C-alpha cells in the first residue's frame, strides 16, 4: 500500500492542490483577466505532454505574470507545478534541486510564511523515493512552519504523514488522518472532507480492520449521494476494492483493480488480494510483475541521479576553475595598483604596503583553497568514473546519444533508423538492468548464509525448462538434451535458486559458443558419490585457458574483458550451490570447449 498511497497523496492530491489553489487565488480576477486564464490553460495542457521545454516555458510565463501581478502565493504554486512535473517524470534529483532554489527565492524575498511549501515538497519527494524516515522529518517540520489558520494546507500535511506511516505505523497514520478530518470537518469543506473519508477506508484496510473499513465506506458512499458534484472521487475505486476485500469478495476486488490508472497500483493491490485469499501462487506471480515494473522505474531514477551527480561534479570543477581565473586577474590588478602607488611616492607606498600585502595573502590563501577544491573535485570525478564499470558506462552512453538524436527535431531519420535506435536503446537498458540485478543478487547472496530447501523438483524438468526458450526459436547454435536420469528422479531443493544457477551457466555457454556450435544439457548420476546428481552445461566455444580454472570463480574476474558481464555469474552460482550442499565445478578433462557441472545432493 505504500506505493499506492504515495502515488495518490503525492501526485493526485498535490496536483489538485496546486491547480485548485492557483485557480482560486485569481478567481476574483478571472472574468477580467483573460491573460491569466490563457496562461493557466497553457500550463495545464503542456503538463500532460512529454515536451519538457514547452511546459517549462509555459509555466515560466505564468509564474512571471503572477509575480508582476503581486500574486505571491500563486507565484510559488507555479514553482510547485514545475517540481510536480519533474517528479511525475521520475526526475527526482532535478525536483529536489528546484525545491532548494525555491526555498532560496523565498528567503531572498522575505516570504517566510511560504517556506512550509518547500518543506512539504521535500517530504513528498523523499517519500516517493522510499526514504520514509527523512520524509517524516520534513512533514513534521512543515507542520511547525505552516500557518495553522490555513485549514487546507494544514490538513494536507497531516494526510501526508498518515500516508507514509500507513504501512509501518497504521495506528499513528489513523491518528494523523483523524486530525486532518477534524480540521476539514470544522471548516465545512465538503469536497476535501469526502476525500479524507475515502482515504480513511484505505488506512483501515492497511490496518486490516474490516469493521472500520465497512464503517468508513458506508459514510463515504452516503456522502457521495448527498454531495453530488461536490463529492471527491479521488479514492473511489480504491475504496470499492477495500470494501470488496473486507467482504471477502476477492474475485470482485481483482476486477475492480483494472479501473486503476497506475499499473504499479494494479499489481500491488492484486498481490495483496491473492495473498489474503490464500492463492499464494498467483500472489507470487503478480509480485514478480510488480517488482519488474518497480525495478524498471528505479533503474531510470538511478541513471538520472548518476548523471546528475556527475554533472554536479563537472559544474563544481568549472566553478573552481572560474574562481581561479578570477583570482589570477585580481592578483594582476593588485600588482598594477601597487606599482601605481610606487610611482606616486614612497611615502604613500610605505603607509599602505602592509595593508595590501595582507590583502594579497588572503587572496593567495583563497586561491589555494580554490585550487584544492578543484583538485578534490577532479579526484572525486576520477574515483567516480573508476567505480563505474565499462559495462554500465557503455549502454548509458548509447542511451544518451540515441535519445539526443531522437529528441532533436532537426535530425532527419527514417522509420527504419528510428526503429533500430529504439532497439539499441532497449538493449542497452536491459543490459544495465541485468548488471544491476547481478550486483544486487551478489550482494544479497553475500549476506545470506542459509537458503531454504523445500521444493520437490524433478531433475530432468530443470533441464527441460532451461532448454525450452531455445527450442522454439531460431538460434545460432545447436542445442542437445541428454537426460540420463529417470524422470522419476527427484530432489528436495530450492527451485528458484537452482534455476538461477543453470541460467548463469547457460548464459555463459551462449556467450562463448560461436555460430554453428553446439550446447549440450545433460543430467546423470555422479559416478563416485551416489548421493549426488549432476546437471552439466557443455559448449564448443573457446574454453577456459590453463591457469584460469579457479580464477573464473572469483568476484568480478572475466577471462575475456570484451565480453558482456561484470564477472559475478560463476561466483554467485558456486556460492549458492555450496549453500545448497552441492557445488559448481569446471570439468578440466573436457578440451573441446567448456563444461560446467552443477552437483546437487539427493537429500
XYZ file of N, CA and C in Angstrom, residues 383-494:
336
model
N 37.587 9.022 -9.277
C 37.168 7.867 -8.482
C 35.782 7.392 -8.902
N 34.925 8.369 -9.189
C 33.576 8.016 -9.622
C 33.604 7.218 -10.918
N 34.397 7.731 -11.874
C 34.468 7.069 -13.177
C 35.124 5.693 -13.076
N 36.107 5.576 -12.163
C 36.753 4.270 -11.988
C 35.760 3.255 -11.436
N 34.922 3.702 -10.502
C 33.984 2.784 -9.873
C 32.858 2.381 -10.814
N 32.577 3.230 -11.793
C 31.556 2.878 -12.779
C 32.215 2.024 -13.858
N 31.779 0.820 -13.958
C 32.440 -0.112 -14.870
C 32.115 0.207 -16.328
N 32.943 -0.335 -17.233
C 32.717 -0.176 -18.670
C 31.349 -0.708 -19.070
N 30.884 -1.717 -18.318
C 29.625 -2.342 -18.671
C 28.447 -1.408 -18.487
N 28.523 -0.464 -17.538
C 27.424 0.465 -17.308
C 27.600 1.723 -18.147
N 28.838 2.207 -18.251
C 29.061 3.443 -18.993
C 28.669 3.299 -20.464
N 29.022 2.161 -21.064
C 28.765 1.991 -22.492
C 27.275 2.058 -22.825
N 26.399 1.265 -22.186
C 24.970 1.388 -22.506
C 24.384 2.738 -22.138
N 24.889 3.366 -21.063
C 24.399 4.697 -20.713
C 24.730 5.693 -21.819
N 25.946 5.590 -22.348
C 26.339 6.482 -23.447
C 25.475 6.242 -24.687
N 25.179 4.967 -24.944
C 24.334 4.632 -26.092
C 22.939 5.235 -25.915
N 22.367 5.054 -24.723
C 21.035 5.589 -24.450
C 21.023 7.098 -24.591
N 22.030 7.741 -23.987
C 22.098 9.211 -24.029
C 22.250 9.715 -25.454
N 23.168 9.087 -26.209
C 23.414 9.543 -27.578
C 22.201 9.381 -28.475
N 21.597 8.212 -28.444
C 20.446 7.984 -29.311
C 19.226 8.783 -28.863
N 19.113 8.998 -27.524
C 17.994 9.809 -27.041
C 18.098 11.224 -27.584
N 19.327 11.754 -27.653
C 19.516 13.094 -28.198
C 19.175 13.132 -29.690
N 19.539 12.076 -30.405
C 19.232 12.034 -31.844
C 17.725 12.032 -32.073
N 17.024 11.187 -31.298
C 15.577 11.072 -31.477
C 14.869 12.358 -31.078
N 15.326 12.983 -29.956
C 14.650 14.169 -29.424
C 14.944 15.424 -30.218
N 15.972 15.438 -31.047
C 16.339 16.631 -31.811
C 15.494 16.691 -33.087
N 14.580 17.649 -33.188
C 13.702 17.691 -34.378
C 14.458 17.981 -35.657
N 15.677 18.519 -35.545
C 16.449 18.828 -36.750
C 17.105 17.599 -37.356
N 17.147 16.521 -36.596
C 17.774 15.291 -37.102
C 16.768 14.531 -37.966
N 17.124 14.313 -39.205
C 16.218 13.620 -40.120
C 16.602 12.152 -40.184
N 15.724 11.300 -39.657
C 15.984 9.859 -39.693
C 14.749 9.161 -40.238
N 14.998 8.048 -40.879
C 13.901 7.262 -41.427
C 13.257 6.430 -40.330
N 12.082 5.827 -40.655
C 11.396 4.975 -39.678
C 12.251 3.775 -39.317
N 12.963 3.245 -40.305
C 13.819 2.076 -40.041
C 14.948 2.446 -39.079
N 15.522 3.641 -39.314
C 16.611 4.071 -38.420
C 16.089 4.303 -37.020
N 14.899 4.908 -36.916
C 14.339 5.131 -35.585
C 14.035 3.803 -34.878
N 13.541 2.847 -35.614
C 13.262 1.526 -35.021
C 14.553 0.881 -34.542
N 15.604 1.009 -35.362
C 16.898 0.445 -34.964
C 17.430 1.147 -33.717
N 17.271 2.470 -33.666
C 17.725 3.222 -32.480
C 16.949 2.783 -31.248
N 15.632 2.640 -31.367
C 14.807 2.208 -30.239
C 15.231 0.822 -29.766
N 15.564 -0.051 -30.733
C 16.002 -1.404 -30.374
C 17.314 -1.359 -29.610
N 18.223 -0.493 -30.068
C 19.519 -0.386 -29.386
C 19.350 0.210 -27.982
N 18.475 1.207 -27.870
C 18.223 1.782 -26.536
C 17.633 0.735 -25.609
N 16.683 -0.062 -26.111
C 16.081 -1.118 -25.295
C 17.110 -2.146 -24.865
N 18.008 -2.523 -25.815
C 19.054 -3.491 -25.461
C 19.975 -2.931 -24.387
N 20.351 -1.666 -24.515
C 21.248 -1.046 -23.532
C 20.568 -0.947 -22.168
N 19.275 -0.616 -22.172
C 18.538 -0.549 -20.906
C 18.493 -1.911 -20.241
N 18.209 -2.946 -21.020
C 18.181 -4.305 -20.462
C 19.547 -4.707 -19.933
N 20.608 -4.261 -20.617
C 21.966 -4.567 -20.150
C 22.209 -3.957 -18.774
N 21.814 -2.685 -18.599
C 22.006 -2.024 -17.302
C 21.193 -2.726 -16.222
N 19.929 -3.049 -16.547
C 19.080 -3.731 -15.569
C 19.691 -5.073 -15.174
N 20.198 -5.800 -16.199
C 20.786 -7.110 -15.890
C 22.017 -6.973 -14.993
N 22.871 -5.989 -15.284
C 24.086 -5.792 -14.477
C 23.724 -5.410 -13.052
N 22.758 -4.502 -12.922
C 22.346 -4.094 -11.571
C 21.738 -5.267 -10.835
N 20.927 -6.089 -11.550
C 20.345 -7.272 -10.922
C 21.428 -8.228 -10.451
N 22.483 -8.398 -11.278
C 23.578 -9.281 -10.887
C 24.269 -8.771 -9.633
N 24.508 -7.451 -9.586
C 25.188 -6.876 -8.412
C 24.312 -6.998 -7.181
N 22.992 -6.717 -7.330
C 22.089 -6.836 -6.193
C 21.981 -8.283 -5.740
N 21.914 -9.194 -6.714
C 21.835 -10.614 -6.368
C 23.089 -11.053 -5.637
N 24.243 -10.583 -6.148
C 25.510 -10.903 -5.496
C 25.542 -10.367 -4.071
N 25.073 -9.114 -3.896
C 25.081 -8.502 -2.573
C 24.186 -9.264 -1.610
N 22.991 -9.673 -2.098
C 22.076 -10.401 -1.217
C 22.627 -11.776 -0.853
N 23.307 -12.434 -1.816
C 23.860 -13.749 -1.519
C 25.022 -13.658 -0.529
N 25.754 -12.543 -0.551
C 26.879 -12.375 0.375
C 26.390 -12.285 1.811
N 25.156 -11.762 2.004
C 24.657 -11.560 3.358
C 23.809 -12.740 3.848
N 23.523 -13.706 2.983
C 22.692 -14.846 3.378
C 23.579 -16.084 3.547
N 23.428 -16.763 4.679
C 24.245 -17.946 4.957
C 23.415 -19.244 4.915
N 22.101 -19.113 4.762
C 21.254 -20.313 4.692
C 20.171 -20.083 3.659
N 19.952 -21.060 2.808
C 18.912 -20.996 1.790
C 17.918 -22.123 2.049
N 16.649 -21.786 2.082
C 15.606 -22.767 2.351
C 15.538 -23.804 1.224
N 15.395 -25.072 1.602
C 15.264 -26.165 0.640
C 13.964 -26.904 0.938
N 12.907 -26.546 0.221
C 11.610 -27.159 0.494
C 10.851 -27.526 -0.783
N 11.507 -27.415 -1.941
C 10.831 -27.712 -3.212
C 11.221 -29.108 -3.709
N 10.229 -29.931 -4.007
C 10.473 -31.254 -4.585
C 10.479 -31.098 -6.104
N 11.641 -31.308 -6.711
C 11.821 -30.977 -8.122
C 12.358 -32.198 -8.880
N 11.796 -32.458 -10.066
C 12.321 -33.487 -10.956
C 13.552 -32.933 -11.672
N 14.654 -33.696 -11.625
C 15.918 -33.218 -12.185
C 15.805 -32.955 -13.686
N 15.187 -33.865 -14.404
C 15.079 -33.695 -15.854
C 14.233 -32.472 -16.224
N 13.236 -32.158 -15.369
C 12.386 -30.990 -15.649
C 13.182 -29.699 -15.576
N 14.216 -29.673 -14.733
C 15.053 -28.471 -14.636
C 15.727 -28.176 -15.973
N 16.256 -29.224 -16.616
C 16.932 -29.017 -17.903
C 15.930 -28.762 -19.032
N 14.770 -29.420 -18.969
C 13.754 -29.141 -19.997
C 13.311 -27.677 -19.925
N 13.125 -27.195 -18.698
C 12.733 -25.788 -18.525
C 13.826 -24.855 -19.029
N 15.089 -25.240 -18.801
C 16.208 -24.406 -19.251
C 16.292 -24.372 -20.778
N 15.993 -25.494 -21.421
C 16.127 -25.579 -22.879
C 14.920 -25.029 -23.624
N 13.797 -24.923 -22.956
C 12.538 -24.562 -23.615
C 12.603 -23.263 -24.419
N 13.174 -22.166 -23.890
C 13.171 -20.912 -24.679
C 13.957 -20.998 -25.980
N 14.870 -21.955 -26.095
C 15.757 -22.021 -27.257
C 15.331 -23.073 -28.276
N 14.307 -23.867 -27.951
C 13.891 -24.932 -28.863
C 12.903 -24.429 -29.913
N 12.133 -23.403 -29.568
C 11.123 -22.914 -30.496
C 11.602 -21.730 -31.309
N 12.769 -21.222 -31.017
C 13.298 -20.049 -31.732
C 14.518 -20.439 -32.563
N 14.770 -19.639 -33.582
C 15.972 -19.867 -34.371
C 17.178 -19.355 -33.593
N 18.117 -20.235 -33.344
C 19.308 -19.862 -32.573
C 20.555 -20.129 -33.420
N 21.634 -19.379 -33.160
C 22.862 -19.582 -33.945
C 23.661 -20.794 -33.485
N 23.094 -21.579 -32.581
C 23.819 -22.749 -32.086
C 22.860 -23.946 -32.061
N 23.440 -25.153 -31.985
C 22.661 -26.383 -31.877
C 22.510 -26.751 -30.409
N 21.289 -27.122 -30.017
C 21.023 -27.471 -28.618
C 20.692 -28.959 -28.519
N 21.453 -29.651 -27.660
C 21.228 -31.086 -27.427
C 20.805 -31.293 -25.983
N 19.873 -32.209 -25.774
C 19.365 -32.522 -24.436
C 19.572 -34.009 -24.181
N 20.452 -34.350 -23.227
C 20.760 -35.750 -22.898
C 20.325 -36.006 -21.462
N 19.188 -36.658 -21.294
C 18.634 -36.918 -19.970
C 18.896 -38.381 -19.609
N 19.970 -38.611 -18.869
C 20.350 -39.974 -18.483
C 19.707 -40.398 -17.177
N 19.158 -39.447 -16.443
C 18.424 -39.785 -15.222
C 16.986 -40.150 -15.579
N 16.352 -40.931 -14.748
C 14.955 -41.261 -14.950
C 14.095 -40.042 -14.598
N 12.960 -39.916 -15.271
C 12.062 -38.798 -14.975
C 11.548 -38.844 -13.545
N 11.589 -40.009 -12.937
C 11.110 -40.138 -11.552
C 12.141 -39.661 -10.534
N 13.348 -39.353 -10.997
C 14.410 -38.910 -10.079
C 14.122 -37.476 -9.629
N 13.842 -37.325 -8.360
C 13.517 -36.010 -7.810
C 14.405 -35.692 -6.606
N 14.625 -34.401 -6.388
C 15.433 -33.949 -5.247
C 14.691 -32.819 -4.538
N 14.995 -32.676 -3.231
C 14.411 -31.579 -2.440
C 15.413 -30.436 -2.442
N 15.022 -29.332 -3.027
C 15.991 -28.253 -3.272
C 15.221 -26.940 -3.323
N 15.912 -25.845 -3.500
C 15.284 -24.534 -3.738
C 15.224 -24.320 -5.262
